[in-house]
CSV table of C-alpha atoms in Angstrom, one decimal:
chain,number,residue,atom,x,y,z
A,1,UNK,CA,20.0,118.3,103.2
A,2,UNK,CA,19.3,117.8,106.9
A,3,UNK,CA,15.6,118.4,106.2
A,4,UNK,CA,15.4,115.0,104.5
A,5,UNK,CA,16.9,113.3,107.6
A,6,UNK,CA,14.5,115.2,109.9
A,7,UNK,CA,11.3,114.5,107.9
A,8,UNK,CA,8.7,113.2,110.4
A,9,UNK,CA,10.6,114.4,113.4
A,10,UNK,CA,8.3,116.3,115.8
A,11,UNK,CA,9.1,118.2,118.9
A,12,UNK,CA,6.4,116.2,120.6
A,13,UNK,CA,7.7,112.6,121.0
A,14,UNK,CA,4.2,111.3,121.0
A,15,UNK,CA,3.9,112.6,117.4
A,16,UNK,CA,7.4,111.9,116.2
A,17,UNK,CA,9.1,109.5,113.8
A,18,UNK,CA,12.7,108.4,114.3
A,19,UNK,CA,15.6,109.6,112.2
A,20,UNK,CA,15.6,108.6,108.6
A,21,UNK,CA,17.6,105.5,107.9
A,22,UNK,CA,20.1,107.4,105.8
A,23,UNK,CA,21.5,108.9,109.0
A,24,UNK,CA,22.6,105.4,109.9
A,25,UNK,CA,23.9,104.1,106.6
A,26,UNK,CA,25.0,107.1,104.4
A,27,UNK,CA,28.8,107.8,104.8
A,28,UNK,CA,28.0,111.5,104.3
A,29,UNK,CA,26.3,111.8,107.7
A,30,UNK,CA,29.2,109.9,109.4
A,31,UNK,CA,31.6,112.6,108.1
A,32,UNK,CA,29.2,115.4,109.2
A,33,UNK,CA,29.1,113.8,112.7
A,34,UNK,CA,32.9,113.8,112.9
A,35,UNK,CA,33.0,117.6,112.6
A,36,UNK,CA,29.7,118.7,113.9
A,37,UNK,CA,29.2,116.2,116.7
A,38,UNK,CA,32.4,114.7,117.9
A,39,UNK,CA,34.6,117.7,116.8
A,40,UNK,CA,32.4,120.1,118.8
A,41,UNK,CA,31.5,118.3,122.0
A,42,UNK,CA,33.3,117.3,125.3
A,43,UNK,CA,34.7,113.8,124.8
A,44,UNK,CA,35.7,111.5,127.6
A,45,UNK,CA,39.4,110.6,127.9
A,46,UNK,CA,39.7,108.7,131.2
A,47,UNK,CA,39.7,108.9,135.0
A,48,UNK,CA,41.7,111.7,136.6
A,49,UNK,CA,43.8,109.1,138.5
A,50,UNK,CA,45.3,108.1,135.1
A,51,UNK,CA,46.8,111.6,134.8
A,52,UNK,CA,47.4,112.3,138.5
A,53,UNK,CA,51.2,112.5,138.7
A,54,UNK,CA,53.4,115.1,137.0
A,55,UNK,CA,54.6,113.8,133.6
A,56,UNK,CA,51.8,111.3,133.2
A,57,UNK,CA,50.2,111.2,129.8
A,58,UNK,CA,47.5,109.5,127.7
A,59,UNK,CA,47.5,109.4,123.9
A,60,UNK,CA,44.1,108.9,122.1
A,61,UNK,CA,42.1,109.9,119.1
A,62,UNK,CA,38.9,112.1,118.9
A,63,UNK,CA,37.0,112.5,115.6
A,64,UNK,CA,40.0,111.1,113.8
A,65,UNK,CA,42.4,113.5,115.3
A,66,UNK,CA,45.5,112.3,117.3
A,67,UNK,CA,45.6,113.9,120.8
A,68,UNK,CA,47.6,113.6,124.0
A,69,UNK,CA,46.8,114.7,127.5
A,70,UNK,CA,49.6,115.4,130.0
A,71,UNK,CA,50.0,116.6,133.5
A,72,UNK,CA,52.8,119.2,133.6
A,73,UNK,CA,55.3,119.8,136.4
A,74,UNK,CA,53.1,122.4,138.1
A,75,UNK,CA,50.2,120.0,138.2
A,76,UNK,CA,48.2,121.6,135.3
A,77,UNK,CA,46.4,119.3,133.0
A,78,UNK,CA,47.0,120.0,129.3
A,79,UNK,CA,46.0,118.5,126.0
A,80,UNK,CA,47.7,118.9,122.6
A,81,UNK,CA,47.4,117.6,119.1
A,82,UNK,CA,49.8,114.6,119.2
A,83,UNK,CA,51.7,116.1,116.2
A,84,UNK,CA,55.3,117.4,116.1
A,85,UNK,CA,55.7,120.9,114.7
A,86,UNK,CA,58.6,119.8,112.6
A,87,UNK,CA,57.3,117.1,110.2
A,88,UNK,CA,53.9,116.2,111.8
A,89,UNK,CA,55.1,112.9,113.3
A,90,UNK,CA,53.1,111.5,116.2
A,91,UNK,CA,54.8,112.2,119.5
A,92,UNK,CA,53.6,109.8,122.2
A,93,UNK,CA,51.7,106.5,122.2
A,94,UNK,CA,49.6,104.7,124.8
A,95,UNK,CA,50.0,105.8,128.4
A,96,UNK,CA,53.0,106.4,130.6
A,97,UNK,CA,55.1,109.0,132.3
A,98,UNK,CA,57.7,111.3,130.7
A,99,UNK,CA,59.8,114.3,131.8
A,100,UNK,CA,59.6,115.8,128.3
A,101,UNK,CA,57.9,115.1,125.0
A,102,UNK,CA,60.4,114.0,122.4
A,103,UNK,CA,59.5,113.2,118.8
A,104,UNK,CA,60.7,109.8,117.8
A,105,UNK,CA,61.4,111.0,114.2
A,106,UNK,CA,64.0,113.8,114.6
A,107,UNK,CA,64.1,114.2,118.4
A,108,UNK,CA,62.6,117.7,118.6
A,109,UNK,CA,61.8,118.0,122.3
A,110,UNK,CA,59.0,119.9,124.0
A,111,UNK,CA,58.4,120.4,127.7
A,112,UNK,CA,55.2,119.4,129.4
A,113,UNK,CA,53.6,122.8,128.7
A,114,UNK,CA,54.0,122.1,124.9
A,115,UNK,CA,56.9,124.6,124.4
A,116,UNK,CA,59.7,123.6,122.1
A,117,UNK,CA,62.9,123.3,124.2
A,118,UNK,CA,65.4,121.8,121.8
A,119,UNK,CA,65.7,121.0,118.0
A,120,UNK,CA,68.9,119.3,116.7
A,121,UNK,CA,71.1,121.2,114.2
A,122,UNK,CA,68.9,124.3,114.0
A,123,UNK,CA,71.3,126.8,115.5
A,124,UNK,CA,72.3,128.2,112.1
A,125,UNK,CA,68.8,128.5,110.7
A,126,UNK,CA,67.7,132.0,109.7
A,127,UNK,CA,64.8,133.5,111.8
A,128,UNK,CA,64.3,130.3,113.7
A,129,UNK,CA,63.0,131.0,117.3
A,130,UNK,CA,62.3,127.9,119.4
A,131,UNK,CA,60.4,130.1,121.8
A,132,UNK,CA,57.8,130.8,119.1
A,133,UNK,CA,57.0,127.1,118.5
A,134,UNK,CA,54.5,125.2,120.7
A,135,UNK,CA,52.4,122.2,120.3
A,136,UNK,CA,48.8,123.0,119.2
A,137,UNK,CA,46.6,123.0,122.3
A,138,UNK,CA,43.1,121.5,122.8
A,139,UNK,CA,40.6,122.3,125.5
A,140,UNK,CA,40.7,119.9,128.5
A,141,UNK,CA,38.8,119.7,131.7
A,142,UNK,CA,38.5,117.6,134.8
A,143,UNK,CA,34.9,117.0,135.7
A,144,UNK,CA,33.6,114.8,138.5
A,145,UNK,CA,37.0,113.0,138.7
A,146,UNK,CA,37.1,112.4,134.9
A,147,UNK,CA,39.0,114.0,132.1
A,148,UNK,CA,37.3,115.4,128.9
A,149,UNK,CA,38.6,117.2,125.9
A,150,UNK,CA,36.9,119.4,123.2
A,151,UNK,CA,38.4,120.1,119.8
A,152,UNK,CA,36.3,123.3,119.5
A,153,UNK,CA,38.4,126.2,120.9
A,154,UNK,CA,35.1,128.2,121.3
A,155,UNK,CA,33.2,125.5,123.3
A,156,UNK,CA,31.7,126.5,126.6
A,157,UNK,CA,33.1,124.8,129.7
A,158,UNK,CA,31.7,121.3,130.4
A,159,UNK,CA,30.2,122.4,133.7
A,160,UNK,CA,28.0,124.9,131.9
A,161,UNK,CA,26.7,122.1,129.7
A,162,UNK,CA,26.0,119.2,132.0
A,163,UNK,CA,25.0,120.1,135.5
A,164,UNK,CA,26.2,118.2,138.5
A,165,UNK,CA,27.3,114.8,137.2
A,166,UNK,CA,30.4,113.2,138.8
A,167,UNK,CA,32.0,110.4,140.9
A,168,UNK,CA,35.5,109.4,142.2
A,169,UNK,CA,36.4,105.7,142.3
A,170,UNK,CA,39.3,103.4,141.4
A,171,UNK,CA,39.8,102.0,137.9
A,172,UNK,CA,39.7,98.2,138.0
A,173,UNK,CA,38.7,96.6,134.7
A,174,UNK,CA,38.0,97.3,131.0
A,175,UNK,CA,35.9,95.5,128.4
A,176,UNK,CA,36.1,96.3,124.7
A,177,UNK,CA,33.8,95.5,121.7
A,178,UNK,CA,33.9,95.9,117.9
A,179,UNK,CA,30.3,96.2,116.7
A,180,UNK,CA,29.0,96.0,113.1
A,181,UNK,CA,26.5,98.8,113.5
A,182,UNK,CA,26.3,102.6,113.3
A,183,UNK,CA,27.1,104.4,116.6
A,184,UNK,CA,23.7,105.9,116.7
A,185,UNK,CA,22.0,102.5,116.8
A,186,UNK,CA,24.1,101.7,119.8
A,187,UNK,CA,23.0,105.0,121.5
A,188,UNK,CA,19.4,104.5,120.5
A,189,UNK,CA,19.4,101.0,122.0
A,190,UNK,CA,21.1,102.3,125.2
A,191,UNK,CA,18.6,105.1,125.7
A,192,UNK,CA,15.4,102.9,125.9
A,193,UNK,CA,14.3,99.9,127.9
A,194,UNK,CA,11.2,99.3,125.8
A,195,UNK,CA,13.1,96.3,124.5
A,196,UNK,CA,14.3,95.0,127.9
A,197,UNK,CA,11.4,92.6,128.8
A,198,UNK,CA,11.8,91.0,125.3
A,199,UNK,CA,15.6,90.9,125.0
A,200,UNK,CA,17.0,91.0,128.5
A,201,UNK,CA,15.2,88.5,130.7
A,202,UNK,CA,18.0,88.4,133.3
A,203,UNK,CA,18.3,92.2,133.4
A,204,UNK,CA,14.5,92.7,134.2
A,205,UNK,CA,14.9,90.2,137.1
A,206,UNK,CA,17.7,92.5,138.5
A,207,UNK,CA,16.0,95.8,137.9
A,208,UNK,CA,12.5,96.7,139.1
A,209,UNK,CA,11.0,97.9,135.9
A,210,UNK,CA,8.0,99.3,137.7
A,211,UNK,CA,10.3,102.0,139.2
A,212,UNK,CA,12.3,102.7,136.0
A,213,UNK,CA,12.1,106.4,135.2
A,214,UNK,CA,13.8,108.3,132.3
A,215,UNK,CA,14.3,112.1,132.3
A,216,UNK,CA,15.9,114.3,129.7
A,217,UNK,CA,17.9,117.3,130.7
A,218,UNK,CA,19.4,119.6,127.9
A,219,UNK,CA,22.4,117.6,126.7
A,220,UNK,CA,22.0,114.5,128.9
A,221,UNK,CA,19.4,112.1,130.1
A,222,UNK,CA,19.1,110.1,133.4
A,223,UNK,CA,17.7,106.6,133.8
A,224,UNK,CA,16.9,105.5,137.3
A,225,UNK,CA,15.4,102.4,138.9
A,226,UNK,CA,15.4,100.4,142.1
A,227,UNK,CA,17.4,97.2,141.7
A,228,UNK,CA,19.1,94.4,143.5
A,229,UNK,CA,16.5,94.1,146.2
A,230,UNK,CA,15.6,90.4,145.6
A,231,UNK,CA,16.9,87.3,144.0
A,232,UNK,CA,17.6,87.5,140.3
A,233,UNK,CA,19.0,85.5,137.4
A,234,UNK,CA,21.7,88.0,136.4
A,235,UNK,CA,24.3,87.8,139.2
A,236,UNK,CA,24.6,87.5,143.0
A,237,UNK,CA,23.6,90.7,144.9
A,238,UNK,CA,23.3,89.2,148.3
A,239,UNK,CA,26.0,91.5,149.8
A,240,UNK,CA,25.1,94.6,147.7
A,241,UNK,CA,25.5,98.0,149.3
A,242,UNK,CA,24.3,99.7,146.1
A,243,UNK,CA,20.6,98.8,145.5
A,244,UNK,CA,19.8,100.9,142.5
A,245,UNK,CA,20.4,101.1,138.8
A,246,UNK,CA,21.5,104.5,137.6
A,247,UNK,CA,22.5,105.7,134.2
A,248,UNK,CA,23.5,109.1,132.8
A,249,UNK,CA,23.9,109.6,129.1
A,250,UNK,CA,26.0,112.6,128.2
A,251,UNK,CA,25.7,114.0,124.6
A,252,UNK,CA,26.9,112.6,122.3
A,253,UNK,CA,28.6,109.3,123.3
A,254,UNK,CA,29.6,109.0,127.0
A,255,UNK,CA,27.5,106.9,129.3
A,256,UNK,CA,27.9,106.6,133.1
A,257,UNK,CA,26.3,103.7,134.9
A,258,UNK,CA,25.9,102.3,138.4
A,259,UNK,CA,24.8,98.7,138.9
A,260,UNK,CA,23.8,96.9,142.1
A,261,UNK,CA,26.8,95.7,144.1
A,262,UNK,CA,29.6,97.4,146.0
A,263,UNK,CA,30.2,101.1,145.2
A,264,UNK,CA,30.9,101.3,141.5
A,265,UNK,CA,30.8,103.4,138.4
A,266,UNK,CA,31.0,102.1,134.8
A,267,UNK,CA,32.0,104.4,132.0
A,268,UNK,CA,30.8,103.4,128.5
A,269,UNK,CA,32.5,105.2,125.6
A,270,UNK,CA,30.9,104.7,122.2
A,271,UNK,CA,33.4,105.4,119.5
A,272,UNK,CA,32.3,105.7,115.8
A,273,UNK,CA,34.7,103.8,113.5
A,274,UNK,CA,32.8,104.1,110.3
A,275,UNK,CA,29.2,104.4,109.0
A,276,UNK,CA,28.6,100.7,109.9
A,277,UNK,CA,31.1,100.1,112.7
A,278,UNK,CA,31.3,101.1,116.3
A,279,UNK,CA,33.9,100.5,119.0
A,280,UNK,CA,33.0,100.4,122.7
A,281,UNK,CA,34.9,100.5,125.9
A,282,UNK,CA,33.5,99.7,129.3
A,283,UNK,CA,35.7,101.0,132.1
A,284,UNK,CA,34.9,99.7,135.6
A,285,UNK,CA,35.7,102.0,138.6
A,286,UNK,CA,35.3,100.1,141.8
A,287,UNK,CA,36.1,100.4,145.5
A,288,UNK,CA,39.3,98.4,145.0
A,289,UNK,CA,41.7,97.9,142.1
A,290,UNK,CA,40.8,94.2,142.0
A,291,UNK,CA,37.2,93.2,141.6
A,292,UNK,CA,35.9,90.9,144.3
A,293,UNK,CA,34.1,87.6,143.4
A,294,UNK,CA,30.6,89.2,143.2
A,295,UNK,CA,32.0,91.9,140.9
A,296,UNK,CA,33.7,89.4,138.7
A,297,UNK,CA,30.4,87.7,138.4
A,298,UNK,CA,28.6,91.0,137.5
A,299,UNK,CA,31.3,91.8,134.9
A,300,UNK,CA,30.9,88.3,133.4
A,301,UNK,CA,27.1,88.9,133.2
A,302,UNK,CA,27.6,92.2,131.4
A,303,UNK,CA,30.2,90.8,129.0
A,304,UNK,CA,28.9,87.4,128.3
A,305,UNK,CA,25.1,87.9,128.5
A,306,UNK,CA,23.9,91.5,128.4
A,307,UNK,CA,26.4,92.8,125.8
A,308,UNK,CA,25.9,89.7,123.6
A,309,UNK,CA,22.2,90.4,123.6
A,310,UNK,CA,22.6,94.1,122.8
A,311,UNK,CA,25.2,93.7,120.1
A,312,UNK,CA,23.0,91.1,118.4
A,313,UNK,CA,20.1,93.7,118.5
A,314,UNK,CA,22.0,96.6,117.1
A,315,UNK,CA,23.8,94.6,114.4
A,316,UNK,CA,20.4,93.2,113.3
A,317,UNK,CA,19.0,96.8,113.2
A,318,UNK,CA,21.9,97.9,111.0
A,319,UNK,CA,21.4,95.1,108.6
A,320,UNK,CA,17.7,96.0,108.4
A,321,UNK,CA,18.5,99.6,107.7
A,322,UNK,CA,20.5,98.6,104.6
A,323,UNK,CA,17.4,97.2,103.0
A,324,UNK,CA,14.7,99.1,101.0
A,325,UNK,CA,12.1,97.9,103.5
A,326,UNK,CA,12.7,100.5,106.1
A,327,UNK,CA,13.2,104.3,106.2
A,328,UNK,CA,12.1,105.3,109.7
A,329,UNK,CA,9.7,104.3,112.5
A,330,UNK,CA,7.5,105.8,115.2
A,331,UNK,CA,8.8,106.9,118.5
A,332,UNK,CA,6.9,105.1,121.3
A,333,UNK,CA,6.2,107.7,124.1
A,334,UNK,CA,4.9,107.2,127.6
A,335,UNK,CA,4.0,110.6,129.1
A,336,UNK,CA,4.9,109.2,132.5
A,337,UNK,CA,8.5,108.8,131.4
A,338,UNK,CA,8.8,105.1,132.2
A,339,UNK,CA,11.5,102.8,131.1
A,340,UNK,CA,9.2,101.5,128.3
A,341,UNK,CA,9.2,104.9,126.6
A,342,UNK,CA,11.5,106.0,123.8
A,343,UNK,CA,11.5,109.7,124.6
A,344,UNK,CA,15.2,109.7,125.5
A,345,UNK,CA,15.9,108.4,121.9
A,346,UNK,CA,13.7,111.2,120.6
A,347,UNK,CA,15.8,113.7,122.7
A,348,UNK,CA,19.0,112.3,121.2
A,349,UNK,CA,17.6,112.6,117.7
A,350,UNK,CA,16.7,116.2,118.3
A,351,UNK,CA,20.3,117.0,119.3
A,352,UNK,CA,21.6,115.2,116.2
A,353,UNK,CA,19.3,117.2,113.9
A,354,UNK,CA,20.5,120.4,115.5
A,355,UNK,CA,24.1,119.4,114.6
A,356,UNK,CA,23.1,118.5,111.1
A,357,UNK,CA,21.4,121.9,110.6
A,358,UNK,CA,24.5,123.7,111.8
A,359,UNK,CA,26.4,121.9,109.1
A,360,UNK,CA,23.9,122.9,106.4
A,361,UNK,CA,24.1,126.5,107.5
A,362,UNK,CA,27.8,126.7,108.1
A,363,UNK,CA,29.3,127.3,104.7
A,364,UNK,CA,32.6,127.6,106.6
A,365,UNK,CA,31.1,129.7,109.4
A,366,UNK,CA,29.7,127.4,112.0
A,367,UNK,CA,27.2,128.6,114.6
A,368,UNK,CA,28.2,128.9,118.2
A,369,UNK,CA,29.0,125.9,120.4
A,370,UNK,CA,26.2,123.7,121.5
């Protein structure tokens, strides 16, 4: 079945079509992606500072699965399915600090290593051994100051996948969005600036598009340009110490960005919520916990201008893909790797087709980790 989605795709981006529109509209492919993409890749959880102290925890979902990350008393970072081993009730919600994990349904209590420590009224049960009961574990890693999890127990370590990405800053602000478009349209749009001169007039006054360069690297791509070196219509950069625009997209849905200003890193997490719906979070890690006036202005620009423009684009694309007028389009490729090229979109589509083919071949026996 993946062959139909991949019709027209060519290893050479200059000769390639995009993915077939069914990949963006057919619920089947959304379900395939939950298992073969999001269930088998390293998914961003948050900054390590959010789980720095013993007992700190974060509850979250990945590929529709409830998970919780905790820092145990010895300082080890752990992740579990957020599911009690008694009646499958969720254990923790949101973020906080706890000395133990106690189920709010029947008060079964686990220590921070996931081991069951107490279960009310079980002392007379036959062959009941609390020592044999633990929460189901999930792979978790700290990488570049951030926390990632992977539902695939056979997945290779993140460092083997991704090279030397990383940064360490202070969490300061979050923006959230609910977008009426498939998650792949959001990523496609993010991975090319072919549209920027047309759709983002303020952005191209901030970023020197003549220096914009896009490079693909295995399971990520980098997008680099000089920026913030002259007056622009986006936001004030008169006191900027960072004078470049840098973006790293990490397969499949985590994007790291640096904008002109003070030292900063923005983490964009693209979360599929259905075949035609995507949730986004933008987490701002800055030099201080409170943004200064220039940073507030840059956040307002991203929230009230750039995101408004991009959301309108991807929602329009999703509507167009639901019509009989479109099935797929050509990839625009610049061999020089400029920002006006769509070769990073082509790279993303190749990784998706690999995941789809794994699903076709699996028959219950999936191939090795990506």
